[in-house]
Amino acid sequence: MIGLTPFRSGFAMSHEFDLINQYFAPLSQVDSGEVGIGDDGAILNCPANHQLVVVTDTLIAGRHFPLNTTPYDIAWKALAVNLSDLAAMGAKPAFYSLALTLSPQENNQAWLKSFSLGLKTLSEQAQIRLIGGDTTQGPLSITVTAQGWVPSGKGLLRSGALAYADIYISGALGNGGLGLANVLNQLMPGDVGYCTDAIAKLNRPEPRLSLGQALLAQNLALAAIDISDGFLADLSHILKASNLAASIDYDALPLSEALIAWAKKQSDSLFGLNTGDDYELCFVALPDSASAIKQLADSLGLRLSRVGQTLPYTAEGERLVLRDSAGNVMPMKRLGYQHF
Amino acid sequence: MIGLTPFRSGFAMSHEFDLINQYFAPLSQVDSGEVGIGDDGAILNCPANHQLVVVTDTLIAGRHFPLNTTPYDIAWKALAVNLSDLAAMGAKPAFYSLALTLSPQENNQAWLKSFSLGLKTLSEQAQIRLIGGDTTQGPLSITVTAQGWVPSGKGLLRSGALAYADIYISGALGNGGLGLANVLNQLMPGDVGYCTDAIAKLNRPEPRLSLGQALLAQNLALAAIDISDGFLADLSHILKASNLAASIDYDALPLSEALIAWAKKQSDSLFGLNTGDDYELCFVALPDSASAIKQLADSLGLRLSRVGQTLPYTAEGERLVLRDSAGNVMPMKRLGYQHF
């Protein structure tokens, strides 16, 4: 029970946790005047005229990732889901701490080597530094608390959307859900074509950090959120926080042909809108930002789809309607996402 | 799998986790221009000319606290152990996030009410604000990541000690260990006098925040650490980080008569030096700070005992020796602490 420092949890485990020091201490980096792993806590410099953004997420084995997930992918995902939250605020990643609970099954060289490599790869890519953590013994779970910086007063919130603005989604929807169906062996042999890279999308989501920071820097987004629990559920958070309603055009949603075919086979046209683990951004922008957003999409090499419009909310009206190509309202059974 | 915001973990649990919102959202506080619970992450102001201190600690049920601990005390301890790390760095507490994994057993009004009251009481006392968290379903565990501020370059480290300086301990040693022996029913009826308040010390440690901040503000401590794993083990961290040795006077240690009697009954004169959960501070100060430290003890109403001296470390010599009243070196079997 020690601060960030020591990557151990009491002397009872000191031998095992020497391993952890071996694998995690090298991921720690400090700037001049800072203190990283090796004391009661980390001490970090703060850039002038910025605010600190703090996010935290826990992954539980068998709940947030399938039990047969590789240690590399578990580490990637534990960090990625936090980076995705930073992205949604437009924050530049700075540092993170890791609270790692391991059972004896994971406490070995091979597991820790793979896990630490997953962390290292994504943390280098995202330019975020490990500054410490705590390790304990118990059923496998990983809590990352990640921190970033936004220029003061500029952070992207859920609550800033206005009516008659455009709703955008980055990338594609439903790949996380398709990957999960694949991992859970729900796909038939003939279905494999649906999801060539869906398992990779499930296990190694790419947090949209560049997009979030660009939206903030160019002042393009009125509101933003990351899509972790399913597009419809997450958009609803923006709508509630901004006191708005919305109309979504089904045909404008970034669903692949394969995904639409799979959704049809499942008789669930909302598959991909309700499934989690996409880690794309959903944001709201004024119509006159459309050309700048198109340019941004080109410069990032990232699809940004306008999928609908915000509307004033009235107590009598629906919060969120989905329209087919004929403009008819489609039925929506459930908003949200069930962990498997 | 959501950022700080929502105190829920997927829609599957939304009903249950409405409870959590009910109990935790009221603990959130933000200053002007800040964002707390309710978005992808929290956004926080940074005071000028300060550095951020980050600490994190996980408590696992049955490992870091006995299974029959009250929810109030579990919450208190989860926050207190982190505050103790902040205290050891001389930091002023600022805010914390809570990653709470609950089994169905804890997910009820009575448990959450008691837990949130424990959090509220200590967080008000320590003036630290809850800014968000994540809740998941699984075996009970609690990870707190706490943050504080130190004036830039002034944080108390383990590595700053010098030779021929004084080693101090706040409060008393061994009460955490005695409390644990009591909880584990190792005490006999006649022993109860040993530990009138030891269970309270075990369950509701008082982080020495005022002491840490005063040591920093008055520039009195060369190095500091909190005593969480046992005095001998934690002092060793200072000695290693500062490349020093030390000699400790057993008779100068702040052990109560009752504790000495209990240690004798156990035939373990190191009981109280090796047991964990005291959450006192150990610090090293120059001899000419002695009168200022005495004044500080008086003003805080807190015992500060000079228990030994730092010495130069040589590869041939012992890192740490313990001397009895005759000046003879006492044998030391084990440095450290076993979680029960």
XYZ file of C-alpha atoms in Angstrom:
680
model
C 0.000 0.000 0.000
C 2.379 2.529 -1.271
C 2.136 5.622 -3.389
C 3.030 5.741 -6.974
C 6.511 4.880 -6.280
C 7.311 1.416 -5.882
C 5.319 -0.860 -8.090
C 4.989 -3.373 -5.323
C 2.333 -4.105 -2.782
C 3.854 -5.068 0.480
C 6.883 -7.170 1.098
C 4.941 -10.381 0.857
C 5.076 -9.973 -2.897
C 8.438 -8.307 -3.260
C 10.010 -11.108 -5.264
C 7.236 -11.251 -7.789
C 7.023 -7.543 -8.037
C 10.668 -7.127 -8.786
C 9.476 -8.329 -12.189
C 7.121 -5.431 -12.414
C 9.782 -2.912 -11.578
C 11.841 -4.492 -14.296
C 9.141 -4.017 -16.901
C 7.456 -0.786 -15.875
C 10.172 1.425 -14.433
C 11.714 1.817 -17.932
C 8.432 3.341 -19.148
C 8.754 6.193 -16.664
C 10.108 9.480 -17.947
C 10.467 12.815 -16.232
C 11.305 16.277 -17.418
C 13.709 18.596 -15.674
C 12.616 19.305 -12.100
C 10.085 16.464 -12.084
C 9.936 13.252 -10.024
C 8.592 9.996 -11.467
C 8.575 6.428 -10.170
C 10.598 6.057 -6.961
C 9.031 8.258 -4.294
C 5.724 8.498 -2.434
C 4.232 10.237 -5.438
C 5.139 11.824 -8.732
C 5.823 15.563 -9.033
C 4.994 17.142 -12.371
C 5.401 20.486 -14.073
C 2.299 22.388 -15.207
C 2.382 24.472 -18.381
C 1.255 28.078 -17.930
C -2.274 29.052 -19.014
C -3.482 25.466 -19.165
C -5.994 23.414 -17.228
C -5.486 19.832 -16.146
C -7.789 17.156 -17.567
C -8.192 13.965 -15.510
C -9.891 10.756 -16.681
C -9.999 7.283 -15.182
C -11.232 3.903 -16.359
C -11.071 0.397 -14.960
C -11.004 -2.771 -17.072
C -12.058 -6.024 -15.400
C -11.030 -9.328 -16.971
C -13.975 -11.124 -18.523
C -16.126 -8.032 -18.353
C -14.340 -5.353 -20.347
C -12.200 -7.722 -22.354
C -12.559 -11.430 -23.128
C -10.482 -13.717 -20.915
C -8.409 -14.920 -23.853
C -7.219 -11.407 -24.770
C -3.436 -11.149 -25.048
C -1.601 -9.168 -22.333
C -0.385 -6.791 -25.062
C -3.959 -6.039 -26.095
C -5.192 -5.731 -22.492
C -2.553 -3.090 -21.823
C -3.301 -1.322 -25.094
C -6.988 -1.178 -24.376
C -6.607 -0.087 -20.743
C -4.598 2.914 -21.870
C -6.552 3.521 -25.104
C -9.944 3.884 -23.429
C -8.501 6.612 -21.219
C -6.789 8.329 -24.141
C -10.121 8.268 -25.925
C -11.639 10.268 -23.057
C -8.761 12.754 -23.239
C -9.324 12.981 -27.014
C -12.987 13.787 -26.474
C -12.012 16.791 -24.349
C -9.448 17.953 -26.908
C -6.661 17.374 -24.388
C -3.013 16.774 -25.158
C -1.967 13.632 -23.226
C 0.627 14.218 -20.512
C 1.031 11.328 -18.051
C -0.759 8.383 -16.500
C -0.641 6.148 -13.478
C -1.404 2.458 -13.476
C -3.140 0.493 -10.707
C -2.616 -3.130 -11.659
C -4.228 -6.036 -9.810
C -2.734 -9.359 -10.885
C -3.555 -12.912 -9.962
C -0.669 -15.401 -9.713
C -1.615 -16.516 -13.235
C -0.467 -13.224 -14.759
C 2.488 -12.674 -12.492
C 5.197 -14.080 -14.726
C 7.838 -12.852 -17.134
C 5.947 -13.679 -20.323
C 2.726 -11.980 -19.286
C 4.398 -8.874 -17.910
C 6.708 -8.561 -20.887
C 3.802 -8.629 -23.322
C 1.687 -6.301 -21.160
C 4.458 -3.748 -20.729
C 5.179 -3.827 -24.477
C 1.547 -2.998 -25.215
C 1.725 -0.076 -22.803
C 5.033 1.112 -24.200
C 3.895 1.007 -27.815
C 0.715 2.997 -27.309
C 2.233 5.399 -24.788
C 5.021 6.267 -27.201
C 2.534 6.702 -30.013
C 0.327 8.954 -27.897
C 3.269 10.690 -26.203
C 2.020 9.993 -22.709
C 4.383 9.093 -19.875
C 3.928 6.514 -17.129
C 4.579 8.280 -13.826
C 3.831 5.543 -11.304
C 1.224 3.222 -9.970
C 0.340 0.528 -7.518
C 0.336 -3.232 -7.862
C -1.815 -5.562 -5.837
C -2.742 -9.217 -5.842
C -6.266 -10.232 -6.826
C -8.419 -11.020 -9.860
C -6.955 -9.290 -12.919
C -8.046 -5.687 -13.279
C -6.415 -2.542 -14.570
C -7.218 1.038 -13.587
C -5.520 3.794 -15.546
C -5.821 7.420 -14.479
C -4.656 9.607 -17.338
C -4.026 13.307 -17.414
C -3.657 15.866 -20.106
C -3.651 19.595 -20.723
C -6.051 21.948 -22.435
C -5.576 25.694 -22.928
C -7.528 27.301 -20.083
C -11.242 27.517 -20.785
C -10.965 25.673 -24.113
C -11.719 22.054 -23.138
C -14.379 20.344 -25.293
C -17.464 19.552 -23.243
C -20.677 17.641 -23.769
C -22.714 20.647 -22.827
C -21.804 23.193 -25.513
C -23.987 22.036 -28.438
C -26.547 24.355 -30.039
C -29.696 23.579 -32.049
C -29.585 23.234 -35.840
C -25.926 22.260 -35.765
C -24.330 19.273 -37.510
C -23.553 15.981 -35.790
C -20.373 14.218 -36.917
C -18.797 10.837 -36.304
C -15.161 9.954 -36.947
C -14.118 6.672 -38.580
C -16.672 3.859 -38.663
C -19.270 2.494 -36.258
C -19.811 -1.070 -35.167
C -16.368 -2.573 -35.554
C -15.982 -2.999 -31.807
C -19.291 -4.838 -31.677
C -18.413 -6.987 -34.658
C -15.039 -7.800 -33.127
C -16.740 -8.865 -29.938
C -19.208 -11.069 -31.839
C -16.209 -12.652 -33.527
C -14.301 -13.197 -30.280
C -17.409 -14.721 -28.731
C -17.672 -17.095 -31.715
C -21.033 -15.735 -32.777
C -19.887 -15.428 -36.388
C -20.298 -18.315 -38.819
C -17.456 -19.293 -41.149
C -19.105 -17.426 -44.015
C -19.308 -14.301 -41.899
C -15.597 -13.881 -41.532
C -15.486 -11.512 -44.453
C -17.500 -9.066 -42.379
C -14.776 -8.472 -39.940
C -11.307 -8.806 -41.295
C -10.000 -6.238 -38.889
C -12.831 -6.056 -36.376
C -11.000 -7.997 -33.676
C -8.087 -5.604 -34.027
C -10.543 -2.708 -33.688
C -11.967 -4.299 -30.549
C -8.614 -4.992 -28.954
C -6.536 -2.072 -30.118
C -8.780 0.930 -30.515
C -7.076 4.018 -31.882
C -7.921 6.987 -29.697
C -8.686 10.007 -31.867
C -6.221 12.315 -30.173
C -5.189 14.297 -33.243
C -8.814 14.900 -34.133
C -9.750 16.068 -30.634
C -6.793 18.436 -30.400
C -7.437 19.837 -33.888
C -11.133 20.429 -33.141
C -10.084 22.333 -30.038
C -7.257 24.266 -31.706
C -9.420 25.308 -34.655
C -12.433 25.975 -32.463
C -14.587 23.711 -34.637
C -16.579 21.657 -32.116
C -19.395 22.971 -29.957
C -19.462 19.684 -28.018
C -17.780 16.301 -28.183
C -17.846 12.838 -26.604
C -16.116 9.572 -27.307
C -18.227 6.648 -28.458
C -17.513 3.933 -25.922
C -20.968 2.663 -24.973
C -22.617 2.870 -28.379
C -23.310 5.856 -30.595
C -26.943 6.337 -29.622
C -26.216 6.213 -25.906
C -23.238 8.509 -26.127
C -24.934 11.031 -28.401
C -27.750 11.090 -25.838
C -25.258 12.348 -23.255
C -24.445 15.334 -25.460
C -28.119 15.977 -26.088
C -29.040 15.821 -22.406
C -26.057 17.937 -21.325
C -26.889 20.523 -24.015
C -30.675 20.265 -23.574
C -31.251 19.386 -27.230
C -32.910 16.800 -29.425
C -31.501 15.327 -32.636
C -32.439 13.674 -35.882
C -30.022 11.113 -37.316
C -29.992 9.927 -40.941
C -29.434 6.188 -40.921
C -28.021 6.210 -44.439
C -25.404 8.774 -43.488
C -23.961 6.626 -40.691
C -20.464 5.299 -41.376
C -21.449 1.622 -41.428
C -19.561 -0.651 -43.797
C -21.396 -2.818 -46.325
C -20.245 -5.800 -44.318
C -21.629 -4.336 -41.131
C -24.990 -3.540 -42.712
C -25.175 -7.096 -44.044
C -24.339 -8.494 -40.607
C -26.914 -6.226 -38.938
C -29.535 -7.452 -41.430
C -28.618 -11.072 -40.736
C -29.059 -10.348 -37.011
C -32.381 -8.591 -37.746
C -30.911 -5.709 -35.753
C -30.609 -2.577 -37.843
C -29.238 -0.813 -34.763
C -26.277 -3.145 -34.479
C -23.295 -0.818 -34.653
C -25.275 2.044 -33.146
C -25.743 0.260 -29.846
C -22.588 -1.808 -29.633
C -19.704 -0.420 -27.629
C -15.962 -0.255 -27.954
C -15.700 1.893 -31.077
C -13.772 4.755 -29.460
C -14.579 7.129 -32.258
C -15.468 10.737 -31.522
C -18.934 12.183 -31.937
C -19.002 15.968 -32.136
C -21.364 18.810 -32.924
C -20.317 21.707 -35.159
C -21.909 24.782 -36.651
C -22.959 24.379 -40.310
C -20.515 27.068 -41.398
C -17.640 24.910 -40.121
C -18.412 22.249 -42.739
C -15.625 23.121 -45.150
C -13.013 23.414 -42.394
C -14.111 19.994 -41.104
C -13.785 18.527 -44.581
C -10.260 19.943 -44.809
C -9.446 18.535 -41.382
C -10.667 15.091 -42.442
C -8.408 15.264 -45.489
C -5.400 16.419 -43.510
C -5.846 13.683 -40.864
C -6.695 11.006 -43.441
C -9.739 10.248 -41.267
C -13.345 9.918 -42.357
C -15.601 12.494 -40.676
C -19.260 11.855 -41.475
C -22.069 14.309 -40.969
C -24.826 12.029 -39.675
C -27.588 14.351 -38.548
C -28.662 17.563 -36.961
C -29.359 18.874 -33.468
C -32.816 20.286 -32.786
C -34.504 22.149 -29.974
C -35.757 19.797 -27.263
C -39.338 19.926 -26.134
C -40.731 17.922 -23.252
C -43.326 16.341 -25.570
C -40.869 15.380 -28.294
C -38.407 12.504 -28.639
C -34.834 13.190 -27.591
C -33.440 11.293 -30.516
C -34.994 10.036 -33.738
C -33.436 7.932 -36.453
C -34.730 8.346 -40.020
C -34.445 5.991 -42.965
C -33.728 7.099 -46.523
C -37.421 7.944 -47.037
C -37.353 10.200 -43.983
C -39.480 7.822 -41.901
C -38.740 7.424 -38.209
C -37.161 4.053 -37.434
C -38.055 2.200 -34.200
C -35.364 2.094 -31.515
C -35.552 -0.663 -28.981
C -32.654 -0.049 -26.711
C -30.146 2.698 -26.271
C -26.915 1.485 -24.981
C -24.544 -1.256 -24.443
C -24.288 -4.403 -22.391
C -20.882 -5.570 -21.305
C -20.580 -9.203 -22.291
C -16.152 2.076 -19.637
C -16.559 5.757 -19.380
C -14.377 8.580 -18.243
C -14.672 10.222 -14.932
C -18.066 11.356 -15.675
C -20.740 9.063 -15.114
C -20.222 6.784 -12.176
C -21.648 3.889 -14.061
C -20.166 1.040 -15.986
C -22.274 0.286 -18.995
C -25.986 0.305 -19.275
C -26.272 -3.209 -17.957
C -25.837 -1.776 -14.493
C -27.554 1.538 -14.928
C -30.227 0.892 -12.330
C -27.813 -0.110 -9.656
C -25.457 2.683 -10.491
C -28.099 5.305 -10.202
C -27.503 4.665 -6.526
C -23.889 5.578 -6.918
C -24.683 8.790 -8.680
C -27.012 9.532 -5.835
C -24.294 9.090 -3.235
C -21.160 10.307 -4.990
C -22.221 13.156 -7.229
C -22.914 15.336 -4.155
C -19.256 14.966 -3.137
C -18.109 16.614 -6.358
C -17.184 20.271 -6.200
C -15.723 22.553 -8.812
C -14.296 26.023 -8.755
C -15.077 28.702 -11.315
C -14.140 27.578 -14.824
C -13.701 23.954 -13.790
C -15.629 20.816 -14.821
C -16.281 17.950 -12.405
C -18.451 14.846 -12.616
C -20.595 14.827 -15.759
C -18.281 14.833 -18.777
C -15.636 12.574 -20.317
C -13.150 13.912 -17.791
C -12.676 16.601 -15.192
C -11.047 19.919 -16.037
C -9.158 21.616 -13.234
C -7.386 24.893 -12.612
C -3.674 24.886 -11.796
C -2.245 27.444 -9.369
C 0.731 29.416 -10.723
C 4.247 28.428 -9.636
C 3.171 25.047 -8.359
C 3.847 21.474 -9.385
C 1.255 18.714 -9.430
C 1.724 15.743 -7.086
C 0.014 12.479 -8.102
C -0.347 9.387 -5.912
C -2.409 6.231 -6.329
C -3.233 3.268 -4.123
C -5.524 0.274 -4.465
C -7.206 -1.503 -1.566
C -8.385 -5.080 -2.124
C -10.980 -6.559 0.227
C -9.481 -9.208 2.495
C -5.961 -8.121 1.656
C -5.668 -4.480 2.616
C -8.579 -4.472 5.004
C -10.369 -7.291 6.854
C -13.574 -8.476 5.205
C -15.675 -7.353 8.144
C -14.539 -3.728 7.916
C -17.424 -1.275 7.750
C -18.025 0.516 4.421
C -17.387 3.822 6.232
C -13.964 2.645 7.337
C -13.120 1.128 3.934
C -13.788 4.473 2.276
C -11.871 6.341 4.959
C -8.853 4.110 4.583
C -8.871 4.134 0.768
C -8.674 7.909 0.806
C -6.429 8.176 3.879
C -3.618 6.027 2.504
C -3.432 8.295 -0.522
C -3.563 11.436 1.616
C -0.718 9.989 3.648
C 1.401 9.823 0.478
C 0.503 13.429 -0.322
C 1.452 14.363 3.264
C 4.839 12.709 2.849
C 5.574 14.957 -0.127
C 4.398 18.064 1.743
C 1.561 18.511 -0.749
C -1.669 20.373 -0.191
C -4.512 18.017 -1.228
C -6.531 19.189 -4.219
C -8.748 16.503 -5.781
C -9.145 12.773 -6.260
C -10.802 10.268 -8.516
C -12.318 6.992 -7.380
C -12.298 3.703 -9.299
C -14.720 1.507 -7.400
C -15.261 -2.170 -8.178
C -18.292 -3.537 -6.352
C -19.761 -6.996 -6.116
C -23.556 -7.292 -5.929
C -23.116 -7.702 -2.158
C -21.988 -4.099 -1.745
C -24.279 -2.616 -4.351
C -27.080 -1.498 -2.060
C -28.296 1.661 -0.350
C -26.951 0.845 3.103
C -23.449 -0.012 1.912
C -23.132 2.940 -0.443
C -24.559 5.364 2.094
C -22.004 4.334 4.700
C -19.145 4.273 2.166
C -19.962 7.698 0.778
C -20.264 9.125 4.295
C -16.756 7.880 5.097
C -15.445 9.538 1.952
C -17.309 12.747 2.637
C -16.113 13.042 6.217
C -12.433 12.600 5.458
C -12.502 14.581 2.211
C -14.051 17.552 4.020
C -11.516 17.260 6.799
C -8.617 17.109 4.339
C -10.172 19.641 1.972
C -9.881 17.390 -1.058
C -12.587 17.252 -3.730
C -13.971 14.228 -5.552
C -13.769 14.998 -9.282
C -14.989 11.756 -10.819
C -14.344 8.078 -11.196
C -15.393 4.815 -12.685
C -17.529 2.039 -11.264
C -17.308 -1.566 -12.336
C -18.671 -4.870 -11.188
C -16.316 -7.412 -9.630
C -14.724 -8.380 -6.318
C -14.633 -5.335 -4.026
C -11.632 -3.116 -4.611
C -11.029 0.600 -4.440
C -8.401 2.601 -6.320
C -8.001 6.241 -5.405
C -5.776 8.546 -7.431
C -5.196 11.718 -5.447
C -3.560 14.931 -6.495
C -2.132 17.862 -4.683
C 0.060 20.892 -5.165
C 3.528 21.828 -3.979
C 5.346 25.095 -4.627
C 7.597 24.372 -7.617
C 10.797 22.598 -6.664
C 9.827 22.295 -2.988
C 8.259 18.810 -2.807
C 9.637 16.594 -0.016
C 11.506 13.616 -1.458
C 13.046 10.442 -0.102
C 16.356 11.300 -1.659
C 17.338 14.526 0.091
C 18.703 13.223 3.404
C 22.271 13.976 4.526
C 24.577 12.153 6.950
C 24.651 13.023 10.670
C 21.105 14.363 10.513
C 18.261 13.505 12.890
C 15.561 10.952 12.121
C 12.077 11.758 13.405
C 8.784 9.902 13.628
C 5.386 11.516 14.162
C 2.800 10.063 16.541
C 3.259 6.478 17.662
C 4.343 3.238 16.018
C 2.619 -0.106 16.046
C -1.008 0.838 16.545
C -1.916 -0.330 13.042
C -0.290 -3.698 13.752
C -1.972 -3.975 17.134
C -5.318 -3.075 15.598
C -4.863 -5.797 13.022
C -3.971 -8.358 15.703
C -7.148 -7.349 17.475
C -9.303 -7.588 14.353
C -7.813 -11.003 13.608
C -8.715 -12.114 17.159
C -5.104 -12.704 18.116
C -5.542 -10.778 21.362
C -6.652 -12.516 24.527
C -9.297 -10.979 26.809
C -6.573 -9.714 29.150
C -4.809 -8.025 26.264
C -7.590 -5.648 25.460
C -5.967 -2.938 27.527
C -3.161 -2.882 24.973
C -5.265 -1.519 22.241
C -8.127 0.612 23.345
C -7.979 2.648 20.177
C -5.805 0.453 17.978
C -8.667 -0.754 15.788
C -9.621 2.854 15.176
C -5.985 3.550 14.251
C -6.039 0.628 11.834
C -9.301 1.571 10.192
C -9.209 5.336 10.275
C -5.606 6.455 9.994
C -5.070 10.199 10.265
C -2.888 11.353 7.402
C -0.316 13.838 8.696
C -1.144 16.541 6.183
C -0.568 19.532 8.451
C 2.816 18.153 9.460
C 3.932 17.505 5.871
C 2.868 20.940 4.700
C 4.514 22.645 7.692
C 7.792 20.756 7.147
C 7.749 21.948 3.546
C 6.731 25.520 4.321
C 9.360 25.913 7.056
C 11.988 24.047 5.045
C 12.625 21.690 7.965
C 12.824 18.254 6.334
C 15.675 17.025 4.160
C 13.648 13.924 3.261
C 10.336 12.350 4.210
C 8.255 9.219 3.707
C 5.030 7.914 5.160
C 5.156 4.787 7.294
C 2.769 2.407 5.586
C 4.746 -0.846 5.361
C 6.542 -0.663 8.707
C 9.025 1.867 10.048
C 12.169 -0.155 9.317
C 11.162 -0.895 5.732
C 10.079 2.658 5.017
C 13.127 4.247 6.614
C 15.208 1.943 4.412
C 13.664 3.602 1.349
C 14.932 6.989 2.520
C 18.349 5.532 3.291
C 18.656 3.849 -0.100
C 17.369 6.865 -2.013
C 19.772 9.138 -0.105
C 22.661 6.619 -0.095
C 22.950 6.668 3.687
C 23.019 4.362 6.679
C 21.329 4.965 10.028
C 21.466 4.072 13.677
C 18.151 3.909 15.562
C 17.787 4.058 19.353
C 15.155 1.512 20.348
C 14.365 3.355 23.565
C 13.646 6.560 21.677
C 10.969 4.951 19.501
C 7.420 6.153 20.202
C 6.104 2.790 21.410
C 3.497 2.823 24.142
C 3.976 0.807 27.357
C 1.127 -1.374 26.169
C 2.794 -1.966 22.842
C 6.131 -2.858 24.434
C 4.346 -5.302 26.730
C 2.544 -6.854 23.782
C 5.775 -7.099 21.790
C 7.426 -8.832 24.734
C 4.515 -11.275 25.030
C 4.951 -12.031 21.320
C 8.716 -12.404 21.812
C 9.013 -9.918 18.971
C 10.789 -6.743 20.023
C 10.399 -5.469 16.462
C 6.600 -5.624 16.603
C 5.537 -2.065 15.820
C 8.665 -1.468 13.740
C 7.705 -4.046 11.136
C 3.929 -3.862 11.238
C 2.203 -1.708 8.675
C -0.725 0.669 8.582
C 0.616 3.356 10.934
C 0.542 6.184 8.372
C 2.833 8.340 10.453
C 5.563 10.384 8.789
C 9.253 9.603 9.084
C 11.513 12.526 8.203
C 15.131 13.558 8.376
C 16.166 17.007 9.572
C 19.392 18.865 10.282
C 20.335 18.998 13.978
C 20.007 22.780 14.024
C 16.313 22.408 13.136
C 15.639 20.686 16.469
C 14.112 23.658 18.251
C 11.915 24.590 15.290
C 10.701 20.982 15.159
C 9.916 21.051 18.855
C 7.895 24.223 18.323
C 6.117 22.626 15.394
C 5.203 19.589 17.511
C 3.762 21.906 20.151
C 1.799 23.955 17.654
C 0.344 20.848 15.958
C -0.262 19.036 19.240
C 1.542 16.079 17.681
C 4.384 14.069 19.168
C 7.542 14.249 17.034
C 10.230 11.879 18.316
C 13.898 11.988 17.386
C 14.683 8.285 17.069
C 18.156 8.140 15.579
C 20.741 9.535 13.258
C 21.729 9.140 9.627
C 25.288 8.029 8.896
C 27.468 7.683 5.826
C 26.865 4.388 4.049
C 29.736 2.106 3.253
C 29.438 -1.059 1.203
C 30.837 -3.112 4.097
C 28.562 -1.646 6.753
C 24.946 -2.325 7.668
C 22.335 -0.041 6.153
C 20.376 0.143 9.360
C 21.230 -0.804 12.934
C 18.994 -0.739 15.964
C 20.618 -0.152 19.365
C 19.302 -0.944 22.829
C 19.704 1.322 25.844
C 23.234 -0.019 26.426
C 24.194 0.862 22.865
C 24.323 -2.768 21.774
C 23.164 -3.698 18.273
C 19.858 -5.578 18.342
C 19.208 -8.420 15.889
C 16.704 -7.716 13.113
C 14.985 -10.654 11.517
C 12.803 -9.170 8.924
C 12.332 -5.740 7.475
C 8.878 -5.152 6.273
C 5.335 -6.058 6.313
C 3.126 -8.896 5.225
C -0.393 -8.106 4.235
C -2.634 -10.434 6.189
